[in-house]
Every structure is written in C-alpha cells, then in structure tokens.
CSV table of C-alpha atoms in Angstrom, one decimal:
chain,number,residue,atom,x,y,z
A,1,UNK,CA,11.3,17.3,-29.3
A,2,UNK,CA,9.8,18.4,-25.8
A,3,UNK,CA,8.4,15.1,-25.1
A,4,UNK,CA,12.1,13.1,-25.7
A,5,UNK,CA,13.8,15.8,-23.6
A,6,UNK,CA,11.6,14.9,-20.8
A,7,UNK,CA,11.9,10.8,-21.7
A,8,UNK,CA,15.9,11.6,-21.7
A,9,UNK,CA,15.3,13.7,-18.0
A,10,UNK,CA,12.9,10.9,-16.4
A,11,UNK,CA,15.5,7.9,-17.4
A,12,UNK,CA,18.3,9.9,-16.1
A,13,UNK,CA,16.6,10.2,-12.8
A,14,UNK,CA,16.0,6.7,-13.0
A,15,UNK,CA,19.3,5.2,-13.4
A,16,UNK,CA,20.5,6.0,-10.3
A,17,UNK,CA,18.0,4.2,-9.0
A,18,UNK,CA,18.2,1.0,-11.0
A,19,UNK,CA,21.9,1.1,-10.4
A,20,UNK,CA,21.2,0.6,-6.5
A,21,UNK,CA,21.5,-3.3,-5.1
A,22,UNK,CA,19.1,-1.6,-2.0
A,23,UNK,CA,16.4,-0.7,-4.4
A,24,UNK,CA,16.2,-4.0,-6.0
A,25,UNK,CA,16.1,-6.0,-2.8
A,26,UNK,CA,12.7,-3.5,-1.9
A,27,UNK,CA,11.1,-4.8,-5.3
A,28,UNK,CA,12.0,-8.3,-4.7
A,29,UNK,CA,10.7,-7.7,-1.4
A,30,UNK,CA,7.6,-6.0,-2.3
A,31,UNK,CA,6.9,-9.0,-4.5
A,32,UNK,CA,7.4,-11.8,-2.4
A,33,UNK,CA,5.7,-10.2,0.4
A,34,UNK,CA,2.4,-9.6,-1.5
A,35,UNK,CA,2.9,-13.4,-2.7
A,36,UNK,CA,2.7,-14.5,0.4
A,37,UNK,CA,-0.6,-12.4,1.7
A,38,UNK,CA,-2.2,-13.1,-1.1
A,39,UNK,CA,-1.6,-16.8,-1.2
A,40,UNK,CA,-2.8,-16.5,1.9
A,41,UNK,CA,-5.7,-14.9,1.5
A,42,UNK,CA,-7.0,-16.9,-1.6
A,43,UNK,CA,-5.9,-20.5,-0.3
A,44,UNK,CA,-8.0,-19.7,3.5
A,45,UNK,CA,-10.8,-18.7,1.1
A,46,UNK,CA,-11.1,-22.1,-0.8
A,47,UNK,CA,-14.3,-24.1,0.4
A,48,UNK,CA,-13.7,-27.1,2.7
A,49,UNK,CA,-14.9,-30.8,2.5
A,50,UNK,CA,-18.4,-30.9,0.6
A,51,UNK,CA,-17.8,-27.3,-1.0
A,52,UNK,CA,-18.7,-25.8,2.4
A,53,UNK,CA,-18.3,-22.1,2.5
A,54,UNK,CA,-15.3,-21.0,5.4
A,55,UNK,CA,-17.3,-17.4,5.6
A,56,UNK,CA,-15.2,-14.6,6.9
A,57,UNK,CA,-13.5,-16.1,10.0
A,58,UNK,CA,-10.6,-17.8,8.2
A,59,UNK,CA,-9.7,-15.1,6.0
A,60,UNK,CA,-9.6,-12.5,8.6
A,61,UNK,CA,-7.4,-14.5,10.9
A,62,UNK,CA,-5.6,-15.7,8.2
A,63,UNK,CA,-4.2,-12.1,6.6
A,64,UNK,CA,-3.8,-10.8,9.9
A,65,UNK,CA,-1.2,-12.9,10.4
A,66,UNK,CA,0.1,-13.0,6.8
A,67,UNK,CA,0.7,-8.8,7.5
A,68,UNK,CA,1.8,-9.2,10.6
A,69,UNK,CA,4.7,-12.3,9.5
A,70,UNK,CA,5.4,-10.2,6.4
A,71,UNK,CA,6.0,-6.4,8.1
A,72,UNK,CA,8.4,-8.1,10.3
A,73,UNK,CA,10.5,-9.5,7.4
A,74,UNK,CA,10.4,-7.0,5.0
A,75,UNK,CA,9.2,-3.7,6.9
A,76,UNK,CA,13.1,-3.2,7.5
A,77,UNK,CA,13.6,-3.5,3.7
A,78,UNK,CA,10.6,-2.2,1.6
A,79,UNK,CA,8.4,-1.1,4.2
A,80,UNK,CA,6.2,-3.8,3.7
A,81,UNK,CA,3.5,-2.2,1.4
A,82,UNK,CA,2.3,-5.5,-0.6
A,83,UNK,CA,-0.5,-3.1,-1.7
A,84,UNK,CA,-0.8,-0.4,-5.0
A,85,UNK,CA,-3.4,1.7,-2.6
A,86,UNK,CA,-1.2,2.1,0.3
A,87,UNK,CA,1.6,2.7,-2.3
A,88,UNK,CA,-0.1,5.5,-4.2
A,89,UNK,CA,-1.4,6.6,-0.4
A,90,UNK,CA,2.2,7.3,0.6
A,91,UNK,CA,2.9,8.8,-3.2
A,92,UNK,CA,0.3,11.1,-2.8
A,93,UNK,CA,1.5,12.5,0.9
A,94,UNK,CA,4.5,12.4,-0.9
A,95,UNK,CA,6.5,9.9,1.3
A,96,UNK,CA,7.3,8.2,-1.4
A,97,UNK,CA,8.8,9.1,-5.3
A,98,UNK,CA,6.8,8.4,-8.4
A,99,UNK,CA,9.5,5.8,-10.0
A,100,UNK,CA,9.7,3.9,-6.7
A,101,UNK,CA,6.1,4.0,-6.6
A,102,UNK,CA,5.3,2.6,-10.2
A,103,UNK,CA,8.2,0.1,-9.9
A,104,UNK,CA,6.2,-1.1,-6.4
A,105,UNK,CA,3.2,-1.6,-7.6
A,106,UNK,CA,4.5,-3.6,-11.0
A,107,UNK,CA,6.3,-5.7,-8.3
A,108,UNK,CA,3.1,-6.0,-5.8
A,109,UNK,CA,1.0,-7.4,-9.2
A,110,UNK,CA,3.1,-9.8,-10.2
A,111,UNK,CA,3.9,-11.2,-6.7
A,112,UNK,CA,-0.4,-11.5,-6.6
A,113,UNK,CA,-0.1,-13.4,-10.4
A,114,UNK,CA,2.5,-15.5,-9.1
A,115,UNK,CA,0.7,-16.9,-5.8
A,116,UNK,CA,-2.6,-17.0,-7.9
A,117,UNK,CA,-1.3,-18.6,-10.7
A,118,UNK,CA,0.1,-21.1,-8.3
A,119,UNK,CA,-2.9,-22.3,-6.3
A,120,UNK,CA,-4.7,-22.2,-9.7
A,121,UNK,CA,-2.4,-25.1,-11.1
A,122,UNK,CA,-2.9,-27.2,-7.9
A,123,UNK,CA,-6.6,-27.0,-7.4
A,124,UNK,CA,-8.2,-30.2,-7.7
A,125,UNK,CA,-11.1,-28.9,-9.4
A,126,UNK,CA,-10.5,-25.3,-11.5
A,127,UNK,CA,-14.4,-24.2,-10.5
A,128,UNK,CA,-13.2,-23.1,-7.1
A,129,UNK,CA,-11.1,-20.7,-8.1
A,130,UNK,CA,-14.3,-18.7,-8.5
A,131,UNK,CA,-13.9,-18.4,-4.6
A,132,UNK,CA,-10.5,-16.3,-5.5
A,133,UNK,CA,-12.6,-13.3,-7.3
A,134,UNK,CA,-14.1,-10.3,-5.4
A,135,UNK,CA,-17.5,-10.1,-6.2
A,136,UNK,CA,-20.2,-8.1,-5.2
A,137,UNK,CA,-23.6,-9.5,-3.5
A,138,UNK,CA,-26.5,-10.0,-5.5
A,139,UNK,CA,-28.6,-8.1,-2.7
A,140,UNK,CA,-25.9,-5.3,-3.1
A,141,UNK,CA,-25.5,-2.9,-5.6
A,142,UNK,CA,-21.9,-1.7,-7.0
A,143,UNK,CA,-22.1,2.0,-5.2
A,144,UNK,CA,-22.7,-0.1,-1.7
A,145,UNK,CA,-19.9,-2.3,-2.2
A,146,UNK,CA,-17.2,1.2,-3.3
A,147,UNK,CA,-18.5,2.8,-0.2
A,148,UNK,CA,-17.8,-0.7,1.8
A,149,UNK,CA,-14.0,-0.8,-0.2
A,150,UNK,CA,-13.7,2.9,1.1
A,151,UNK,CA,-14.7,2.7,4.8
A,152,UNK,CA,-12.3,-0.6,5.2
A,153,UNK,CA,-9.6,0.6,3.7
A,154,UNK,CA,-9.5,4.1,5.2
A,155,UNK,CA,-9.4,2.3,7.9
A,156,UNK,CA,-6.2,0.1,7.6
A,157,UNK,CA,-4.1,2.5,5.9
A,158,UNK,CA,-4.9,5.2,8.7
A,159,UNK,CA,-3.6,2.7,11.0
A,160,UNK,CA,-1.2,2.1,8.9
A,161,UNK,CA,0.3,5.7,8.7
A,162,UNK,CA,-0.4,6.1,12.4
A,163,UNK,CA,1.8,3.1,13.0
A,164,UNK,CA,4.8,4.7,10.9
A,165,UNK,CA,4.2,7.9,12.7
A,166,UNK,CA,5.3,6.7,16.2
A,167,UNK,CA,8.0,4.5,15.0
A,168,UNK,CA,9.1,7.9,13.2
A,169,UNK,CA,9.3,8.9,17.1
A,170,UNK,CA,10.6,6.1,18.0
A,171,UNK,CA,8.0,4.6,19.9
A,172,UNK,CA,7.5,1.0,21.3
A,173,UNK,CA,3.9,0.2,20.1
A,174,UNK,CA,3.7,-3.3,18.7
A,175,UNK,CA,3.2,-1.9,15.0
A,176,UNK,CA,3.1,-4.8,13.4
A,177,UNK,CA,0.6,-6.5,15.2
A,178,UNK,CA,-1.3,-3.3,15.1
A,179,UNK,CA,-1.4,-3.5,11.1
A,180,UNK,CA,-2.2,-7.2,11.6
A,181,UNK,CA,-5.7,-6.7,13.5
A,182,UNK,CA,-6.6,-3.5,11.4
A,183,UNK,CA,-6.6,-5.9,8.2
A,184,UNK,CA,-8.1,-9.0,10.0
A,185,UNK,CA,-10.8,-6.0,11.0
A,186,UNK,CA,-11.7,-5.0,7.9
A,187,UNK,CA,-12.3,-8.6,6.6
A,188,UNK,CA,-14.7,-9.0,9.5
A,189,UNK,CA,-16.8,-5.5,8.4
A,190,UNK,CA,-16.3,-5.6,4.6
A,191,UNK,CA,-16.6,-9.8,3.9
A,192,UNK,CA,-20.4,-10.2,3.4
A,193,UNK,CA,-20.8,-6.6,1.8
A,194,UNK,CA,-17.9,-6.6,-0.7
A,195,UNK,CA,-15.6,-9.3,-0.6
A,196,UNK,CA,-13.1,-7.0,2.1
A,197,UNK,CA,-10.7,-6.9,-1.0
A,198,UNK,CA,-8.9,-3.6,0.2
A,199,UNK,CA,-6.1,-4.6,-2.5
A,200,UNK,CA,-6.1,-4.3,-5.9
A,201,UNK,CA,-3.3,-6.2,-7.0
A,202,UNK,CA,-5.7,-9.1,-5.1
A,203,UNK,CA,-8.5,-8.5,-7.1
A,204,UNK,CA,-6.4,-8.3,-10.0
A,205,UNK,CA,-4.9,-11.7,-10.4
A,206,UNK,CA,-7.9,-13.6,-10.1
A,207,UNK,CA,-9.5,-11.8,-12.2
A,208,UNK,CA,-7.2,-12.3,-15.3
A,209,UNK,CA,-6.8,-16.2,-14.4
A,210,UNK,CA,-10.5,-17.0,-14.4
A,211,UNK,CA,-11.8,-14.5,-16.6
A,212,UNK,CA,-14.6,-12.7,-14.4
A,213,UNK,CA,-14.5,-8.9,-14.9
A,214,UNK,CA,-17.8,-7.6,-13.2
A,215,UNK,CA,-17.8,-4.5,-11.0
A,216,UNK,CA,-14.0,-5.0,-10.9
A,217,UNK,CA,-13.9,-1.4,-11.1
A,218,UNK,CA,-15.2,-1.5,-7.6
A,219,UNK,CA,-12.0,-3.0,-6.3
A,220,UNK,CA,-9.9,-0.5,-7.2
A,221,UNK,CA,-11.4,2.6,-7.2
A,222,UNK,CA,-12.3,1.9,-3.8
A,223,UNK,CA,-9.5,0.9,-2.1
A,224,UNK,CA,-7.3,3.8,-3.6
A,225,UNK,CA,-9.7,6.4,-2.9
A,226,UNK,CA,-10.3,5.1,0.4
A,227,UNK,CA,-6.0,5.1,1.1
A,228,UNK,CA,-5.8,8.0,-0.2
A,229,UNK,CA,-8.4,9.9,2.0
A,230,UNK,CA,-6.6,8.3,4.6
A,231,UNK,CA,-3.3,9.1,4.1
A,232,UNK,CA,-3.9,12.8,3.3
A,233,UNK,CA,-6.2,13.2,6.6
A,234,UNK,CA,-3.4,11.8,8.4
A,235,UNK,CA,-1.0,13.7,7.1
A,236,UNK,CA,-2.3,17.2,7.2
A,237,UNK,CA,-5.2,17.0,10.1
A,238,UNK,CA,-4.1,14.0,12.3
A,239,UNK,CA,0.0,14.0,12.7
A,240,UNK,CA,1.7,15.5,15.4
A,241,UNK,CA,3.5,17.8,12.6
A,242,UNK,CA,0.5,18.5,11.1
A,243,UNK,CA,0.0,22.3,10.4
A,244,UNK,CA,-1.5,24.5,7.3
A,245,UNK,CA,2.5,25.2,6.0
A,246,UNK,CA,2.8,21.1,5.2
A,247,UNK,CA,-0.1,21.0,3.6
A,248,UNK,CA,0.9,23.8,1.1
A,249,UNK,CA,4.1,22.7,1.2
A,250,UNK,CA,2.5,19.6,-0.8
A,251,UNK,CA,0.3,21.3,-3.1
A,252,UNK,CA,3.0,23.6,-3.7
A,253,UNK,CA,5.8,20.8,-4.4
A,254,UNK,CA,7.8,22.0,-1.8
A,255,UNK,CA,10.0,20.3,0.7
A,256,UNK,CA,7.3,18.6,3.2
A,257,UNK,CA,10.8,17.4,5.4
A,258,UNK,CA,11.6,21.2,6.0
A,259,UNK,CA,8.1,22.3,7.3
A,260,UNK,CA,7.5,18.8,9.5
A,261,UNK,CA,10.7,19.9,11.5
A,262,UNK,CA,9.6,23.4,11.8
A,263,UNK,CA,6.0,22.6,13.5
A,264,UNK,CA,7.5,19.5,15.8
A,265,UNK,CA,10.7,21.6,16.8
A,266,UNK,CA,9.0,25.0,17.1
A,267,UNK,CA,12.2,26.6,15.2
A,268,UNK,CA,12.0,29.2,12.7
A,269,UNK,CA,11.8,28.3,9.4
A,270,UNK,CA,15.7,29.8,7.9
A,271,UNK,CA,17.5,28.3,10.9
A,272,UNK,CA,15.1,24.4,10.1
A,273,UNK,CA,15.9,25.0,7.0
A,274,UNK,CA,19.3,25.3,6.7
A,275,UNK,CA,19.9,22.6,9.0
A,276,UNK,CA,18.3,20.5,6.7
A,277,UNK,CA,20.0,21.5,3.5
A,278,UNK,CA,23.2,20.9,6.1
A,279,UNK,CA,21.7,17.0,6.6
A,280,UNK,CA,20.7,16.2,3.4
A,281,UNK,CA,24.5,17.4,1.3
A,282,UNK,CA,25.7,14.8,4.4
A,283,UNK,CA,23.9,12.3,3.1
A,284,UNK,CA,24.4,12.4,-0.2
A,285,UNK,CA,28.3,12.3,0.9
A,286,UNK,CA,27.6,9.3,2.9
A,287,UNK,CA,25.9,7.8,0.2
C-alpha cells in the first residue's frame, strides 16, 4: 500500500512536468546535442587510408568544437549537458531535480545509440567500429585507467560549473569556448591511458552495437565519480557562495537558493528568506 502511495505521489509530481512544451524541447535538445558530440567523436576516431591510426589529435580538436557548437545552440534550452556524469554532477549539488535528471540522461543515451547506430550502417567495413569502444591498454591495468576517467573528468566538469557560476553573475567570459578546450584537454591527457571517454552514454552505445563489454565498468564509474567530486568541491569549497550553511543546507534537503543569497548578499537569514519565499509565489504566478 506504501509503495503505490508513493508511485501515485512521484507521477503526480511528474505530470506537471510532462505537461510542459519547455521541458520536452530540453529532452529533444539533450538528445540531439549528445548525437552530434558523439558522432563526432566516433566518426574523427575512424582510421584513415591504409587503417592508419588518427591518435589523439583529431578527436580532441574535434569534440572541442562539437561542445563548443553544441552549448551555443542548446545551452539557452537544456543547458547543454549531453552527458549522464555532468547530469548526475548537477543532481547531486542539487541544481537539478531527480525526474529531470533521469528523463536527461534516457535522452543523452539514445541520442549516443542514434549517432552510433548511424555511422555503424555506413561503415564500409563493420571491423572499424572497434575504433568506436573505449578500451583500456594492454600495458594498463583497469584501476589506472578509473583514476585516468577521474582526473579528466573532474577536470571538465569543474570547468564546467565554474563556467555557469560567472554567467550566474553575469559575467562576459567566453563560456563556451572555455568548455570547448577543457574537453579537447582531457582527450589530449586521458587518450593513450584510457580512451579519454569522460561520457558514459559514449561508451555505452558502442558497446551494445559491437558487443565488447571489458572493463566497461571503468567508463562509468569513473567519469561519475570524477563529476561528482567536482561538482560537490565546487559547490561547497570553491563558489563565491560557498559557506558551511549550503553545504548542510544539502545534506539536510533544505533550500540551497535561500542560503546562496544569504552568504553572497551578507543579509540575515529571515529577512533572505522571506524575500525568497516572496520571489518564488511570483513565479509560480507568472508561470
């Protein structure tokens, strides 16, 4: 009886959700955005003439700009994510609610089946998709490669947050090309260690299309762990609001919104409080 009251509960807080034409343009943009960096990732991996490998040149350049072309179409809509680790990163700071999360990341995997599936049916010879999978280096082991997944993608998704943080304060950094170089970065560390996968819906597709499921573990218990670490040292060590109350605000499921305002604008807690009670009843008119 418990468990269908709180089915019933968790579908009514969904269908507001699924009623909105806003939400569904952020999944459609979610998944077409994580079509196009992977596609781009996987067909700048393919070998050239005479099976030559491209090594890590092309595929750095090549989803550099990929994230950079996609954050200024969709970042306006979705917030360009087109990744499950960066989506469970802001999830997990709490940016971000658990439907609209899940529904992101079912969105991010299927754009990466699509654009896999895709370049799949028009290789020439099926063998190279082999080049699509992660795998790790014979000379490596699978703890070397997770520790690789980890450092790279801490790395992009601290940018990442960073990057969010001053257009939060409405600053004129080039963001997008800043999210650009941080991926085109970690290909250039994390290629000849672990594949630089840093997305798991990437390693994913490939995977399922050719049928190679070694150390796939790797590729996404790294690059979660390693977004998450990221997200949670930004958000409660590195932020300009950062401050002891937000982080027990989070642990404590309380409203992170409130506190931020009280450590940027120095205010007491009642008077930043009320004020936002008195913002968010506005919006909820507006909307």
């Amino acid at each position: 009886m418990a468990a269908k009251c709180i089915t019933f509960f968790g579908l009514l807080c969904l269908l507001p959700q699924l009623r909105s034409r806003q939400f569904w343009r952020a999944v459609l943009a979610e998944m077409l955005g994580t079509l196009v960096v992977v596609s781009t990732v996987l067909g700048s991996s393919v070998p050239g003439p005479g099976d030559v490998p491209v090594g890590p040149l092309y595929p750095a350049l090549a989803v550099g700009v990929a994230i950079v072309t996609v954050a200024t179409c969709f970042g306006e809509i979705s917030g360009a994510q087109v990744n499950p680790s960066v989506t469970l990163a802001l999830l997990a700071t709490r940016r971000m609610d658990v439907t609209r999360a899940m529904v992101y990341i079912a969105a991010q995997c299927v754009g990466a089946f699509l654009s896999t599936g895709a370049l799949y049916l028009a290789l020439p010879l099926k063998a190279t998709a082999d080049h699509f999978v992660n795998k790790v280096p014979l000379e490596l082991n699978a703890g070397q490669a997770l520790g690789i997944e980890v450092l790279i993608t801490f790395q992009m998704v601290f940018t990442l947050f960073s990057v969010e943080d001053q257009r939060r304060r409405d600053s004129t950094e080039p963001g997008n090309l800043a999210l650009g170089l941080t991926h085109t970065a970690g290909v250039f560390i994390g290629a000849r260690f672990s594949g630089a996968c840093m997305n798991p819906a990437r390693a994913l597709a490939p995977a399922v299309i050719t049928g190679f499921w070694e150390n796939h573990w790797v590729y996404w218990i790294g690059p979660i762990l390693g977004a998450v670490l990221a997200g949670l040292s930004h958000e409660f060590l590195f932020a300009p609001s950062a401050s002891r109350q937000k982080l027990v605000a989070c642990l404590t499921c309380k409203d992170i919104e409130i506190v931020e305002s009280t450590s940027m604008t120095g205010s007491s807690l009642s008077t930043v409080t009320q004020n936002a009670i008195r913002n968010k009843q506005a919006n909820k008119m507006d909307n």
